[in-house]
Amino acid sequence: RRFASERGAVATIDSTSTADEIKEQAKTLSGGAVDYLYDPVGGDVGETCLRALGDDGQYLVIGFVAGIPKLPANQVLLRNRRITGVDWGGWAGKNPGLNDRMLAEVMALIARGELRPVEPITYPLDRAADALRDLEDRKVAGKIALIP
């Protein structure tokens, strides 16, 4: 949460909370219902997140590091919700020209200082086990690079 907040997130939800706590946090932060949900985690939290969406809400499936979520179709149908898979690599392979233009825009934002990418945390190669442990223990956020 600190990582996201330090980079401009207006609000964050503690993913270590119980399902009911996550749903309540989402409703409180959104003023009643969530319009868009960005979920790189999946797993058991997926259904909780889906239920926090308001009518006509959109659920963006970015990944599933905690497992593939089981999402009840009735929750989608009855409230006109949408679930969209976001696979940038697959999309970029099918749309190389559009991807090139998008990356040029991103690079321009970086050049103007409007977008500040996070530098990877580096470890010497002989400390690869430490790097993995720190990642697992959530001592680091973002990318890790091993340097030979």
Coordinates of N, CA and C in Angstrom, one line a residue:
R1 N 0.8 -1.2 0.0 CA 0.0 0.0 0.0 C 0.9 1.2 0.0
R2 N 1.9 1.2 0.8 CA 2.8 2.4 0.9 C 3.4 2.7 -0.5
F3 N 3.8 1.6 -1.2 CA 4.4 1.7 -2.6 C 3.5 2.5 -3.5
A4 N 2.2 2.0 -3.5 CA 1.2 2.7 -4.4 C 0.9 4.1 -3.9
S5 N 0.8 4.3 -2.6 CA 0.5 5.7 -2.1 C 1.6 6.7 -2.5
E6 N 2.8 6.2 -2.3 CA 4.0 7.1 -2.6 C 4.0 7.5 -4.1
R7 N 3.4 6.7 -4.9 CA 3.4 7.0 -6.4 C 2.1 7.6 -6.9
G8 N 1.3 8.1 -6.0 CA 0.1 8.9 -6.4 C -1.2 8.2 -6.2
A9 N -1.3 7.0 -5.7 CA -2.6 6.3 -5.6 C -3.4 7.1 -4.6
V10 N -4.6 7.4 -5.0 CA -5.5 8.2 -4.1 C -6.0 7.3 -2.9
A11 N -6.2 6.1 -3.2 CA -6.7 5.1 -2.1 C -6.2 3.7 -2.4
T12 N -6.0 3.0 -1.4 CA -5.5 1.6 -1.5 C -6.3 0.7 -0.6
I13 N -6.3 -0.6 -0.9 CA -7.1 -1.6 -0.1 C -6.1 -2.6 0.3
D14 N -6.1 -3.0 1.6 CA -5.2 -4.0 2.2 C -5.7 -5.4 1.8
S15 N -4.9 -6.0 0.9 CA -5.3 -7.3 0.3 C -5.1 -8.4 1.3
T16 N -4.5 -8.1 2.5 CA -4.4 -9.2 3.5 C -5.6 -9.2 4.4
S17 N -6.6 -8.3 4.2 CA -7.8 -8.3 5.0 C -8.7 -9.4 4.6
T18 N -9.7 -9.6 5.4 CA -10.7 -10.7 5.1 C -11.6 -10.2 3.9
A19 N -12.3 -11.1 3.3 CA -13.1 -10.8 2.2 C -14.1 -9.7 2.5
D20 N -14.8 -9.8 3.7 CA -15.8 -8.8 4.0 C -15.1 -7.5 4.3
E21 N -13.9 -7.5 4.9 CA -13.2 -6.2 5.1 C -12.8 -5.5 3.8
I22 N -12.4 -6.3 2.8 CA -12.0 -5.8 1.5 C -13.2 -5.2 0.8
K23 N -14.3 -5.9 0.9 CA -15.6 -5.3 0.3 C -16.0 -4.0 0.9
E24 N -15.9 -4.0 2.3 CA -16.3 -2.7 3.0 C -15.3 -1.6 2.7
Q25 N -14.0 -1.9 2.6 CA -13.0 -0.9 2.3 C -13.3 -0.3 0.9
A26 N -13.6 -1.2 0.0 CA -13.9 -0.7 -1.4 C -15.1 0.2 -1.4
K27 N -16.1 -0.2 -0.7 CA -17.4 0.6 -0.7 C -17.1 1.9 -0.1
T28 N -16.4 1.9 1.0 CA -16.1 3.2 1.7 C -15.3 4.1 0.9
L29 N -14.3 3.6 0.2 CA -13.4 4.4 -0.6 C -14.1 5.0 -1.8
S30 N -15.0 4.2 -2.3 CA -15.7 4.6 -3.6 C -17.0 5.4 -3.4
G31 N -17.4 5.5 -2.2 CA -18.7 6.2 -1.9 C -19.9 5.3 -2.2
G32 N -19.7 4.0 -2.2 CA -20.8 3.1 -2.3 C -20.6 1.9 -3.2
A33 N -20.0 2.1 -4.3 CA -19.7 1.0 -5.3 C -18.5 1.4 -6.2
V34 N -17.8 0.4 -6.6 CA -16.6 0.6 -7.4 C -17.0 0.6 -8.9
D35 N -16.5 1.6 -9.7 CA -16.8 1.7 -11.1 C -15.8 0.8 -11.9
Y36 N -14.5 0.8 -11.6 CA -13.5 0.1 -12.3 C -12.6 -0.6 -11.2
L37 N -12.3 -1.9 -11.5 CA -11.5 -2.6 -10.6 C -10.3 -3.2 -11.4
Y38 N -9.1 -2.9 -10.9 CA -7.8 -3.4 -11.5 C -7.3 -4.5 -10.6
D39 N -7.3 -5.7 -11.1 CA -7.0 -6.9 -10.2 C -5.8 -7.7 -10.8
P40 N -4.6 -7.4 -10.2 CA -3.4 -8.3 -10.6 C -3.3 -9.5 -9.7
V41 N -4.1 -9.7 -8.7 CA -3.9 -10.7 -7.7 C -4.8 -11.9 -8.0
G42 N -6.1 -11.8 -8.2 CA -7.0 -12.9 -8.4 C -7.2 -13.7 -7.2
G43 N -7.2 -15.0 -7.4 CA -7.4 -15.9 -6.2 C -8.8 -15.7 -5.5
D44 N -8.8 -16.0 -4.2 CA -10.0 -15.9 -3.5 C -10.6 -14.5 -3.4
V45 N -9.7 -13.5 -3.6 CA -10.1 -12.1 -3.5 C -11.0 -11.7 -4.7
G46 N -10.8 -12.5 -5.8 CA -11.5 -12.1 -7.1 C -13.0 -11.9 -6.9
E47 N -13.7 -12.9 -6.3 CA -15.1 -12.8 -6.2 C -15.5 -11.6 -5.3
T48 N -14.8 -11.4 -4.2 CA -15.0 -10.3 -3.3 C -14.9 -9.0 -4.1
C49 N -13.9 -8.9 -5.0 CA -13.8 -7.7 -5.8 C -14.9 -7.5 -6.7
L50 N -15.3 -8.6 -7.4 CA -16.4 -8.5 -8.3 C -17.7 -8.0 -7.6
R51 N -18.0 -8.5 -6.4 CA -19.2 -8.1 -5.6 C -19.1 -6.7 -5.2
A52 N -17.9 -6.1 -5.1 CA -17.8 -4.7 -4.7 C -18.1 -3.8 -5.9
L53 N -18.1 -4.3 -7.1 CA -18.4 -3.5 -8.3 C -19.9 -3.0 -8.3
G54 N -20.1 -1.8 -8.7 CA -21.4 -1.3 -8.8 C -22.1 -1.7 -10.1
D55 N -23.3 -1.3 -10.3 CA -24.0 -1.6 -11.6 C -23.1 -1.0 -12.7
D56 N -23.0 -1.7 -13.8 CA -22.2 -1.3 -15.0 C -20.7 -1.2 -14.7
G57 N -20.3 -1.8 -13.6 CA -18.8 -1.7 -13.3 C -18.0 -2.6 -14.2
Q58 N -16.7 -2.3 -14.3 CA -15.8 -3.1 -15.1 C -14.7 -3.6 -14.3
Y59 N -14.5 -4.9 -14.4 CA -13.4 -5.7 -13.7 C -12.3 -6.0 -14.7
L60 N -11.1 -5.4 -14.5 CA -10.0 -5.7 -15.4 C -9.1 -6.8 -14.8
V61 N -9.0 -7.9 -15.4 CA -8.2 -9.0 -15.0 C -6.8 -8.8 -15.6
I62 N -5.9 -8.5 -14.7 CA -4.5 -8.2 -15.1 C -3.6 -9.4 -14.9
G63 N -3.9 -10.2 -13.9 CA -3.1 -11.3 -13.6 C -3.8 -12.1 -12.5
F64 N -3.1 -13.2 -12.1 CA -3.7 -14.0 -11.0 C -2.6 -14.7 -10.2
V65 N -1.7 -13.9 -9.6 CA -0.6 -14.4 -8.8 C -1.1 -15.2 -7.6
A66 N -2.3 -15.0 -7.1 CA -2.8 -15.8 -6.0 C -3.7 -16.9 -6.5
G67 N -3.8 -17.2 -7.8 CA -4.6 -18.2 -8.4 C -5.7 -17.7 -9.3
I68 N -6.2 -18.5 -10.1 CA -7.3 -18.1 -11.0 C -8.6 -18.0 -10.2
P69 N -9.2 -16.8 -10.2 CA -10.4 -16.6 -9.4 C -11.6 -17.3 -10.1
K70 N -12.5 -17.7 -9.2 CA -13.8 -18.3 -9.7 C -14.8 -17.2 -9.6
L71 N -15.3 -16.7 -10.7 CA -16.2 -15.5 -10.7 C -17.6 -16.0 -11.1
P72 N -18.6 -15.8 -10.3 CA -20.0 -16.2 -10.6 C -20.6 -15.3 -11.7
A73 N -21.1 -16.0 -12.7 CA -21.7 -15.3 -13.9 C -22.9 -14.5 -13.5
N74 N -23.7 -15.0 -12.5 CA -24.9 -14.2 -12.1 C -24.5 -12.8 -11.6
Q75 N -23.4 -12.7 -11.0 CA -22.9 -11.3 -10.5 C -22.6 -10.4 -11.7
V76 N -22.3 -11.0 -12.8 CA -22.0 -10.2 -14.0 C -23.3 -9.8 -14.7
L77 N -24.1 -10.8 -14.9 CA -25.4 -10.6 -15.6 C -26.4 -9.7 -14.9
L78 N -26.6 -9.9 -13.7 CA -27.7 -9.2 -12.9 C -27.4 -7.8 -12.7
R79 N -26.1 -7.4 -12.8 CA -25.8 -6.0 -12.5 C -25.1 -5.3 -13.7
N80 N -25.2 -6.0 -14.9 CA -24.6 -5.4 -16.1 C -23.1 -5.1 -15.9
R81 N -22.4 -6.0 -15.3 CA -20.9 -5.8 -15.1 C -20.2 -6.4 -16.3
R82 N -19.0 -5.9 -16.5 CA -18.1 -6.4 -17.5 C -16.8 -6.9 -16.9
I83 N -16.3 -8.0 -17.4 CA -15.0 -8.5 -17.1 C -14.1 -8.5 -18.3
T84 N -13.0 -7.9 -18.2 CA -12.1 -7.7 -19.4 C -10.7 -8.2 -19.0
G85 N -10.2 -9.2 -19.9 CA -8.9 -9.6 -19.7 C -7.9 -8.7 -20.4
V86 N -6.8 -8.4 -19.7 CA -5.8 -7.4 -20.2 C -4.5 -8.2 -20.3
D87 N -4.2 -8.6 -21.6 CA -2.9 -9.3 -21.8 C -2.1 -8.4 -22.8
W88 N -1.3 -7.5 -22.2 CA -0.6 -6.5 -23.0 C 0.3 -7.2 -24.0
G89 N 1.0 -8.2 -23.6 CA 1.9 -8.9 -24.6 C 1.2 -9.5 -25.8
G90 N 0.1 -10.1 -25.5 CA -0.7 -10.7 -26.6 C -1.3 -9.6 -27.5
W91 N -1.7 -8.5 -26.9 CA -2.3 -7.4 -27.6 C -1.2 -6.7 -28.5
A92 N 0.0 -6.5 -27.9 CA 1.1 -5.9 -28.6 C 1.5 -6.7 -29.8
G93 N 1.5 -8.0 -29.7 CA 1.9 -8.8 -30.8 C 0.9 -8.8 -32.0
K94 N -0.4 -8.5 -31.7 CA -1.4 -8.4 -32.7 C -1.6 -7.0 -33.2
N95 N -1.1 -6.0 -32.5 CA -1.2 -4.6 -32.9 C 0.1 -3.9 -32.8
P96 N 1.1 -4.3 -33.5 CA 2.5 -3.7 -33.3 C 2.5 -2.2 -33.6
G97 N 1.8 -1.7 -34.6 CA 1.9 -0.3 -35.0 C 1.2 0.5 -33.9
L98 N 0.1 0.1 -33.4 CA -0.6 0.8 -32.3 C 0.3 0.8 -31.0
N99 N 0.9 -0.4 -30.8 CA 1.7 -0.5 -29.6 C 2.9 0.4 -29.7
D100 N 3.5 0.5 -30.9 CA 4.7 1.4 -31.1 C 4.3 2.9 -30.8
R101 N 3.1 3.3 -31.3 CA 2.6 4.6 -31.0 C 2.4 4.9 -29.5
M102 N 1.8 3.9 -28.9 CA 1.5 4.0 -27.4 C 2.8 4.1 -26.6
L103 N 3.8 3.3 -27.0 CA 5.1 3.3 -26.3 C 5.8 4.7 -26.5
A104 N 5.6 5.2 -27.7 CA 6.2 6.6 -28.0 C 5.6 7.6 -27.1
E105 N 4.3 7.5 -26.9 CA 3.6 8.5 -26.0 C 4.1 8.3 -24.6
V106 N 4.2 7.1 -24.1 CA 4.7 6.8 -22.8 C 6.2 7.4 -22.6
M107 N 7.0 7.1 -23.6 CA 8.4 7.7 -23.6 C 8.4 9.2 -23.5
A108 N 7.5 9.8 -24.2 CA 7.4 11.3 -24.2 C 6.9 11.8 -22.8
L109 N 6.0 11.1 -22.2 CA 5.6 11.4 -20.8 C 6.8 11.3 -19.9
I110 N 7.6 10.3 -20.0 CA 8.8 10.1 -19.2 C 9.8 11.2 -19.4
A111 N 10.0 11.6 -20.7 CA 10.9 12.6 -21.1 C 10.5 14.0 -20.5
R112 N 9.2 14.2 -20.4 CA 8.7 15.5 -19.9 C 8.6 15.4 -18.3
G113 N 8.9 14.3 -17.7 CA 8.8 14.2 -16.3 C 7.4 14.0 -15.7
E114 N 6.4 13.7 -16.6 CA 5.0 13.5 -16.2 C 4.8 12.1 -15.7
L115 N 5.7 11.2 -16.1 CA 5.6 9.8 -15.7 C 7.0 9.4 -15.2
R116 N 7.0 8.9 -14.0 CA 8.3 8.5 -13.4 C 8.3 7.1 -13.1
P117 N 8.9 6.3 -14.0 CA 8.9 4.8 -13.7 C 9.8 4.5 -12.5
V118 N 9.5 3.4 -11.9 CA 10.2 3.0 -10.7 C 11.4 2.2 -11.1
E119 N 12.6 2.6 -10.6 CA 13.8 1.9 -10.9 C 13.8 0.6 -10.2
P120 N 14.3 -0.5 -10.8 CA 14.4 -1.8 -10.2 C 15.4 -1.8 -9.0
I121 N 15.1 -2.6 -8.1 CA 16.0 -2.8 -6.9 C 17.0 -3.8 -7.4
T122 N 18.3 -3.6 -7.2 CA 19.3 -4.5 -7.7 C 19.9 -5.3 -6.6
Y123 N 20.3 -6.5 -6.9 CA 21.0 -7.4 -6.0 C 22.1 -8.0 -6.8
P124 N 23.3 -8.3 -6.2 CA 24.3 -9.0 -6.9 C 23.8 -10.5 -7.2
L125 N 24.2 -11.1 -8.3 CA 23.7 -12.4 -8.6 C 23.9 -13.4 -7.5
D126 N 25.0 -13.3 -6.8 CA 25.2 -14.3 -5.7 C 24.3 -14.1 -4.5
R127 N 23.4 -13.0 -4.5 CA 22.4 -12.8 -3.5 C 21.0 -13.0 -4.0
A128 N 20.9 -13.9 -5.1 CA 19.6 -14.2 -5.7 C 18.6 -14.7 -4.6
A129 N 19.1 -15.6 -3.8 CA 18.2 -16.1 -2.7 C 17.7 -15.0 -1.8
D130 N 18.5 -14.1 -1.5 CA 18.1 -13.0 -0.6 C 17.0 -12.1 -1.4
A131 N 17.2 -11.9 -2.7 CA 16.3 -11.1 -3.4 C 14.9 -11.8 -3.5
L132 N 14.9 -13.1 -3.7 CA 13.6 -13.8 -3.7 C 13.0 -13.8 -2.3
R133 N 13.7 -14.0 -1.3 CA 13.2 -13.9 0.1 C 12.6 -12.6 0.4
D134 N 13.3 -11.5 0.0 CA 12.8 -10.1 0.2 C 11.5 -9.9 -0.5
L135 N 11.5 -10.4 -1.8 CA 10.2 -10.3 -2.5 C 9.1 -11.0 -1.9
E136 N 9.4 -12.2 -1.5 CA 8.3 -13.0 -0.8 C 7.9 -12.4 0.5
D137 N 8.8 -11.8 1.2 CA 8.5 -11.2 2.5 C 7.9 -9.8 2.4
R138 N 7.7 -9.4 1.1 CA 7.2 -8.0 0.8 C 8.1 -6.9 1.3
K139 N 9.4 -7.1 1.4 CA 10.3 -6.1 1.8 C 10.6 -5.2 0.6
V140 N 10.3 -5.6 -0.6 CA 10.5 -4.8 -1.8 C 9.2 -4.9 -2.6
A141 N 9.0 -3.8 -3.4 CA 7.9 -3.7 -4.3 C 8.4 -3.4 -5.7
G142 N 7.8 -3.8 -6.7 CA 8.2 -3.5 -8.0 C 9.1 -4.6 -8.6
K143 N 10.1 -4.2 -9.4 CA 11.0 -5.2 -10.1 C 12.3 -5.3 -9.3
I144 N 12.8 -6.5 -9.4 CA 14.2 -6.8 -8.9 C 15.0 -7.2 -10.1
A145 N 16.3 -6.7 -10.1 CA 17.2 -7.0 -11.1 C 18.4 -7.7 -10.5
L146 N 18.9 -8.8 -11.0 CA 20.1 -9.5 -10.5 C 21.2 -9.1 -11.4
I147 N 22.3 -8.6 -10.8 CA 23.5 -8.1 -11.5 C 24.6 -9.1 -11.4
P148 N 25.1 -9.6 -12.6 CA 26.2 -10.5 -12.5 C 27.5 -9.9 -12.0

